[in-house]
Coordinates of C-alpha atoms in Angstrom, one line a residue:
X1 CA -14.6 20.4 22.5
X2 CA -11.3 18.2 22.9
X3 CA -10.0 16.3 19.7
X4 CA -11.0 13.2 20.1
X5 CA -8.0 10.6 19.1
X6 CA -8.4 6.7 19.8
X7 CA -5.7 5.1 21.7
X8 CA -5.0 1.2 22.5
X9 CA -6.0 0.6 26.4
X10 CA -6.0 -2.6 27.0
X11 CA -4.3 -5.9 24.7
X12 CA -4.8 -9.9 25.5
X13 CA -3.7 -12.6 23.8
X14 CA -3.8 -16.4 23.6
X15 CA -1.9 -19.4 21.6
X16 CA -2.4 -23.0 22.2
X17 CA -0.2 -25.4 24.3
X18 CA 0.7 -27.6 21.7
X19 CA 4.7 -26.4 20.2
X20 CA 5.6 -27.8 16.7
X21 CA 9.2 -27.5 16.8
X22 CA 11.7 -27.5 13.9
X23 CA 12.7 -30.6 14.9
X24 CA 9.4 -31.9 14.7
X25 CA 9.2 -30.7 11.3
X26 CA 12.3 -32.6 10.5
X27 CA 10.1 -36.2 10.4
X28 CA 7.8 -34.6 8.3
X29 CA 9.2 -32.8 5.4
X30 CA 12.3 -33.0 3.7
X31 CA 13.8 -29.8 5.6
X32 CA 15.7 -29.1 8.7
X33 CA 16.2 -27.0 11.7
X34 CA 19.6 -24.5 11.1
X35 CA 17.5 -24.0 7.0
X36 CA 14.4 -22.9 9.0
X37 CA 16.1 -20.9 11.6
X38 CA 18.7 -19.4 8.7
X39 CA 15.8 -18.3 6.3
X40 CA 12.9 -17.4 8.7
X41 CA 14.0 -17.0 12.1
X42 CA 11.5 -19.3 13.6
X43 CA 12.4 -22.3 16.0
X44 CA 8.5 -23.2 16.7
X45 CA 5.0 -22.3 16.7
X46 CA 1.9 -23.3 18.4
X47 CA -0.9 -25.5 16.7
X48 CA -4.5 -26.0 18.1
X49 CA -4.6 -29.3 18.0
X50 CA -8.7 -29.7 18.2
X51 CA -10.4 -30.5 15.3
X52 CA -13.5 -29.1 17.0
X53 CA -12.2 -26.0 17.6
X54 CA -11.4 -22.9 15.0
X55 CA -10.8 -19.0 14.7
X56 CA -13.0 -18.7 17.1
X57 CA -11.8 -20.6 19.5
X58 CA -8.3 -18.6 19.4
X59 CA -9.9 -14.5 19.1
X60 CA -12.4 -15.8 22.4
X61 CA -9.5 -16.7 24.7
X62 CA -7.6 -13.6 23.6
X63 CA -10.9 -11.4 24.5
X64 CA -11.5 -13.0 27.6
X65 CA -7.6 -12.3 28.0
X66 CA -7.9 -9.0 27.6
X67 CA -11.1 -8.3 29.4
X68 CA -10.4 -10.4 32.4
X69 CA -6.8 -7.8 32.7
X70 CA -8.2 -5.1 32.0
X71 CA -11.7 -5.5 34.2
X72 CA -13.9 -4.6 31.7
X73 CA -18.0 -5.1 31.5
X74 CA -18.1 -6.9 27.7
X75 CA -21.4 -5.2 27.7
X76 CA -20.0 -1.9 27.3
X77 CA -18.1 -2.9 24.4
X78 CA -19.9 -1.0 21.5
X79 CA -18.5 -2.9 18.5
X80 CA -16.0 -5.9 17.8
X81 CA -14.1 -6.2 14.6
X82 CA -12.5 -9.4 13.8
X83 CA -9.1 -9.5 11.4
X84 CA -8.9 -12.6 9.8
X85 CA -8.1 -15.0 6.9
X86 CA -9.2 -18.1 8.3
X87 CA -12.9 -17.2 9.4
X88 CA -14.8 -20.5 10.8
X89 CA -17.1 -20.5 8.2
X90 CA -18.4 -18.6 5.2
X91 CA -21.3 -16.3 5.2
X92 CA -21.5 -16.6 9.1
X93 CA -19.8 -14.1 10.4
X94 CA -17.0 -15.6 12.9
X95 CA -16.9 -11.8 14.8
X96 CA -20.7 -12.2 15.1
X97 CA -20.3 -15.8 17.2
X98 CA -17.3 -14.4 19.2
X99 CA -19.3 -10.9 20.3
X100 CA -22.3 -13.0 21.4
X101 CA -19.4 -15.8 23.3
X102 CA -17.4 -13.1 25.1
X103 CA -20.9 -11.5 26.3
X104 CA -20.3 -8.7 23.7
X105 CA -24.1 -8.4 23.3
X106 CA -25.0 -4.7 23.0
X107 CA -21.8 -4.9 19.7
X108 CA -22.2 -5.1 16.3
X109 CA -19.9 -6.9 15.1
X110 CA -17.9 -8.1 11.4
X111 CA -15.0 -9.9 9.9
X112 CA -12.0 -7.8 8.4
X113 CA -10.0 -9.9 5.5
X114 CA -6.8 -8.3 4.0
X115 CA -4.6 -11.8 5.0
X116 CA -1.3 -10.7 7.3
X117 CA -2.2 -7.0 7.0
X118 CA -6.1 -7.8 8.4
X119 CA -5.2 -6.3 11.7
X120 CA -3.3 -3.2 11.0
X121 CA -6.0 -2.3 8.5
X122 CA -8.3 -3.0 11.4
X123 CA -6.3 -0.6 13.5
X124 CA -7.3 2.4 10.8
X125 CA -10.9 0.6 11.1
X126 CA -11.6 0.7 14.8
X127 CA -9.7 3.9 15.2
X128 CA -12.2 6.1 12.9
X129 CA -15.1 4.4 14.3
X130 CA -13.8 6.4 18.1
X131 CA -12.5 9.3 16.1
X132 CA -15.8 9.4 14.8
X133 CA -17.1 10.1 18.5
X134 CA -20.4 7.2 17.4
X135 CA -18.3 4.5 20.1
X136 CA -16.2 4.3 23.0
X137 CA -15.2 0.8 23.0
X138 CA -14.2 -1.1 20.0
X139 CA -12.8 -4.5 20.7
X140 CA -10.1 -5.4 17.6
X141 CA -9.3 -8.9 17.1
X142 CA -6.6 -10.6 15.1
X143 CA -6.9 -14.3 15.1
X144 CA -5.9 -17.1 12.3
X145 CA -5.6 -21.2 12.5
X146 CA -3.6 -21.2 9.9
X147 CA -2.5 -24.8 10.5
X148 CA -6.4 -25.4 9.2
X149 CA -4.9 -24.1 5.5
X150 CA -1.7 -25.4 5.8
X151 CA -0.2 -27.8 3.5
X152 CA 2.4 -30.0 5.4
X153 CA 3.8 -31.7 3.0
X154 CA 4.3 -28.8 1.6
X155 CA 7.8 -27.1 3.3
X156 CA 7.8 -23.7 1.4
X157 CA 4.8 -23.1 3.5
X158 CA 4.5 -25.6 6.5
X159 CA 7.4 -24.2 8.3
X160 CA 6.2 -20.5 8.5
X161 CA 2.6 -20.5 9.9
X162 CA 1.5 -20.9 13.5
X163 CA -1.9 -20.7 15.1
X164 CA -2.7 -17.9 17.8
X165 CA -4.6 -14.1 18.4
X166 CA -4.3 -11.2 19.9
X167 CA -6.8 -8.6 21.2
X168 CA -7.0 -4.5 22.0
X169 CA -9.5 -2.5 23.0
X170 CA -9.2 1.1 21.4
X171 CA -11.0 4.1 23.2
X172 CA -11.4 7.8 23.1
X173 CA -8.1 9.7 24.1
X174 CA -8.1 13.8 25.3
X175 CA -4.0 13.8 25.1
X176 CA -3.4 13.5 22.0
X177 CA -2.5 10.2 22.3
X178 CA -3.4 7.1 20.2
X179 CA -3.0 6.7 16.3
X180 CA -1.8 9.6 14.6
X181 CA -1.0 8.6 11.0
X182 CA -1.2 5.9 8.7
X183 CA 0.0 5.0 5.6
X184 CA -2.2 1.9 3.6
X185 CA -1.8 0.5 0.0
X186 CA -2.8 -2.9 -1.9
X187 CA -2.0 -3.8 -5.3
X188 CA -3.9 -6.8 -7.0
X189 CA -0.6 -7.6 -8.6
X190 CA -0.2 -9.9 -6.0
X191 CA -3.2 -11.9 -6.2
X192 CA -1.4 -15.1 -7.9
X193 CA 1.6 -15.4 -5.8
X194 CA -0.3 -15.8 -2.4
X195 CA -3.4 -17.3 -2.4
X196 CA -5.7 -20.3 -1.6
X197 CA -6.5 -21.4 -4.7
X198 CA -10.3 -23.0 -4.3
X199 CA -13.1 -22.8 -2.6
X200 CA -14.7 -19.3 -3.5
X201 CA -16.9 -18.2 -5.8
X202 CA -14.0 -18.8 -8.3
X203 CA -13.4 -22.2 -8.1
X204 CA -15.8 -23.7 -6.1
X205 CA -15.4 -27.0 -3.9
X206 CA -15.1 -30.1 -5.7
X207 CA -13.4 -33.5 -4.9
X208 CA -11.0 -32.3 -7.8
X209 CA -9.8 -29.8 -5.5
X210 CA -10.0 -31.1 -2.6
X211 CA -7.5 -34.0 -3.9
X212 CA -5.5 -31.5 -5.6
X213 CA -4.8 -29.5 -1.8
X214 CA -6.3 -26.6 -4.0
X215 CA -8.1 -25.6 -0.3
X216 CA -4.1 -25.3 1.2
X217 CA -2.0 -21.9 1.1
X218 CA 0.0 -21.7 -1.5
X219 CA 2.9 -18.8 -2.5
X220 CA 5.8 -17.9 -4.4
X221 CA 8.2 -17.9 -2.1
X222 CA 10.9 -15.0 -3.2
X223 CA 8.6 -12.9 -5.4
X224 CA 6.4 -12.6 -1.8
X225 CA 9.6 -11.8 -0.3
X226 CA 11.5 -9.0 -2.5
X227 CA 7.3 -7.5 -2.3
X228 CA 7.6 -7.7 1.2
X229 CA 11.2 -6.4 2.0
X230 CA 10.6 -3.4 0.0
X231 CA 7.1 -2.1 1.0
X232 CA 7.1 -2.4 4.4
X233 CA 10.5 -0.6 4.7
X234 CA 9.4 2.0 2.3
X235 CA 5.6 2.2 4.5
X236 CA 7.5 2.7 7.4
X237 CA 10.1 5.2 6.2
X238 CA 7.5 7.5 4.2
X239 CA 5.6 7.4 8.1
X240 CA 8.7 8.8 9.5
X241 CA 9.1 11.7 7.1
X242 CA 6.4 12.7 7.3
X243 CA 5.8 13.0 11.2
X244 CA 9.2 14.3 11.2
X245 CA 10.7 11.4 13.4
X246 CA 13.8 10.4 13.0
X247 CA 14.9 7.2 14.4
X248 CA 16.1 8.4 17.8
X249 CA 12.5 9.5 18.2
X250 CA 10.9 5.6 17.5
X251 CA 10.9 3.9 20.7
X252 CA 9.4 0.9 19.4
X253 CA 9.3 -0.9 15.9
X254 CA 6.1 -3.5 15.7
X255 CA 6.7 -5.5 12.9
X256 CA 4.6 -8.3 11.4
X257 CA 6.1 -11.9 12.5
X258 CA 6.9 -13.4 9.0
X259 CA 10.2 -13.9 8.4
X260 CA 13.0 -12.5 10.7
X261 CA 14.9 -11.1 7.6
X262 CA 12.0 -9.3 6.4
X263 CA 11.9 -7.8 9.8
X264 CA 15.6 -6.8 10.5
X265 CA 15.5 -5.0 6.1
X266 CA 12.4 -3.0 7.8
X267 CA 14.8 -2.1 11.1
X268 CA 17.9 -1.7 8.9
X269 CA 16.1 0.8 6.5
X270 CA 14.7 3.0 9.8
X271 CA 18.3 2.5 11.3
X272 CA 16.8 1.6 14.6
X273 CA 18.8 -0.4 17.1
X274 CA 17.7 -3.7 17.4
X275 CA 16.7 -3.2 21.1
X276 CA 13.8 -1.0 19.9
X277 CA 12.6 -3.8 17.6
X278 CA 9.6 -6.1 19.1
X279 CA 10.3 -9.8 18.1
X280 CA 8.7 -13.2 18.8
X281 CA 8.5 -14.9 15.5
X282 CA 10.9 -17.9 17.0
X283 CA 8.4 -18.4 19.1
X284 CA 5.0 -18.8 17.5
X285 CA 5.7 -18.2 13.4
X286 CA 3.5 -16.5 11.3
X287 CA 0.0 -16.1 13.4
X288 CA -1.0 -13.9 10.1
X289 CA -3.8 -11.5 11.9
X290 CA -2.5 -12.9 15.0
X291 CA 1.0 -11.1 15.0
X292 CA 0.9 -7.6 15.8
X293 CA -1.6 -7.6 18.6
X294 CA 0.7 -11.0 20.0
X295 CA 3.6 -8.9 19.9
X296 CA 1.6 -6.0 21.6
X297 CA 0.5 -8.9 24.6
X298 CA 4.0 -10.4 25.2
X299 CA 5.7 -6.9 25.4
X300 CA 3.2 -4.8 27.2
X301 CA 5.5 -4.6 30.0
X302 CA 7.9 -2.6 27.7
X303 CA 5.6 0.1 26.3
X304 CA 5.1 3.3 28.7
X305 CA 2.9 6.1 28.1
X306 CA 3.5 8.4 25.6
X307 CA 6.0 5.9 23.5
X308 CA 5.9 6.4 19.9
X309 CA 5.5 3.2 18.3
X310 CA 5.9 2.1 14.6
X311 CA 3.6 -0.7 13.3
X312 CA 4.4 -2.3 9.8
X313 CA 2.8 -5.1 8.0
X314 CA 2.9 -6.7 4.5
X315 CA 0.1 -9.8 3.2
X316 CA -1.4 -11.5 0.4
X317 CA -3.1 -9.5 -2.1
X318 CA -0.9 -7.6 -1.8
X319 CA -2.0 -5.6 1.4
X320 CA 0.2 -3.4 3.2
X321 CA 1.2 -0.2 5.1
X322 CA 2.3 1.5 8.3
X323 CA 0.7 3.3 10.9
X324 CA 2.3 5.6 13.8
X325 CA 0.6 5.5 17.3
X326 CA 1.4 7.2 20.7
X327 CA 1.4 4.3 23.5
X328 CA -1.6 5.6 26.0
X329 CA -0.8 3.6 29.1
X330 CA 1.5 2.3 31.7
X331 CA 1.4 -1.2 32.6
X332 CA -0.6 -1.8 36.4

């Protein structure tokens, strides 16, 4: 019998129409477009605007995305997991409501919470559940309305975040193709410099909290970044070493969209060229468990089979790691 290794077949993705700009921003906090731009990279991002509308909204029209693309019968897909920090609701499972929306219904389905690292620990996730040789089709989602959290009168965090999702479908490979290693860590050292304050078992809603924005993101700033800069180059340098690739052999870098200098430390430390870098951050911000797999849709016309591809992420907690995968396809 063939190894079995799981591979990414098919991506989608989805943001909303409306663009909050920098200079949008400008009439509502005390900031402005070149200090935006200069510190994180990002020119806009895209908002969903319905108040009726949440998580769900975003991962179903990234699904649809991908399964429309990709022709694929929904009711083969054996499992969905959804990567995300900003679920519709507690208790009720938002991956549960998009399996049964997207005509998932022979799934099981779950949420996956580890903030802006959700989806790469998702990729470990959905890939050991093909390795396993139990399912063909798991459907991963990373979707976040992070505007629903956001603070904006607060500018350390208002400027960064953006709204959106991204979808792949990982299944079975015979070529050795697919995700080959990982590397994952957390430390709970990180637990009070990016958080949500209230409304968990904690400290529970109250109209204390609610008037004290206690339900908004909150973060310390530089001590996020100096976590960030270092583990995510380090992640990403131990996967190199030991899968003996040097940076001629990385075709692609797929970073997580938080902060364009966060991005170009993790490139710098790799010494890959920036061509080989994967970037839209000026374009939709932080997406948080939206990133990678948005990244993945908006340059799927750059990854060829066989590609060796180098994701990275860092997030609250603090979550973070690396994980190597073989590109599977060629772009119809």
């Amino acid at each position: 019998m063939n190894t079995i290794t799981a591979a990414i077949t098919a991506v989608g993705g989805y943001v909303p129409d409306f663009v909050l700009s920098n200079k949008v921003l400008e009439t509502m906090v005390d900031t402005n477009d070149e200090w935006i731009t200069t510190r994180t990279g990002i020119k806009e991002r895209r908002i969903l605007k319905d108040a009726d509308k949440g998580t769900s909204y975003l991962a179903i029209k990234a699904a649809q995305d991908l399964i429309q693309k990709a022709n694929i019968d929904p009711l083969e897909i054996d499992m969905v997991i959804m990567a995300t920090a900003t679920p519709d609701m507690m208790v009720a499972s938002t991956g549960v409501y998009v399996a049964t929306e997207i005509g998932a219904v022979n799934a099981f389905a779950y949420d996956l919470q580890a903030a802006c690292s959700s989806f790469l620990y998702g990729m470990s996730t959905a890939a050991a559940y093909v390795q396993s040789g139990r399912y063909k089709k798991v459907l991963l989602i990373g979707a976040d309305k992070m505007s629903s959290i956001v603070d904006y009168k607060d500018r350390a965090t208002c400027i960064i975040f953006g709204d959106g999702a991204g979808a792949v479908l990982f299944e079975p490979n015979y070529e050795g193709l697919g995700l080959q290693d990982e590397y994952l860590r957390s430390d709970g050292v990180g637990r009070d410099f990016l958080k949500i304050p209230a409304g968990g078992s904690l400290i529970p809603p109250t109209e204390e909290t609610v008037r004290n924005r206690q339900h908004n993101i909150m973060q310390d700033g530089k001590t996020v970044f100096k976590y960030a800069v270092t583990n995510m180059a380090d992640a990403s340098e131990l996967i190199l070493q030991r899968n003996n690739l040097t940076n001629q052999d990385v075709d692609w870098l797929v970073p997580h969209q938080a902060n364009k200098r966060i991005i170009d430390a993790t490139a710098g430390r790799l010494e890959l060229e920036e061509s080989k870098v994967l970037v839209n951050i000026e374009r939709y911000g932080n997406t948080t468990s939206g990133t990678l797999p948005l990244v993945l849709a908006d340059f799927e016309d750059k990854l060829k089979k066989g590609d060796n591809v180098i994701f990275a992420a860092f997030g609250g907690g603090f979550t973070w790691g690396s994980i190597y995968l073989k590109w599977a396809y060629d772009k119809k």
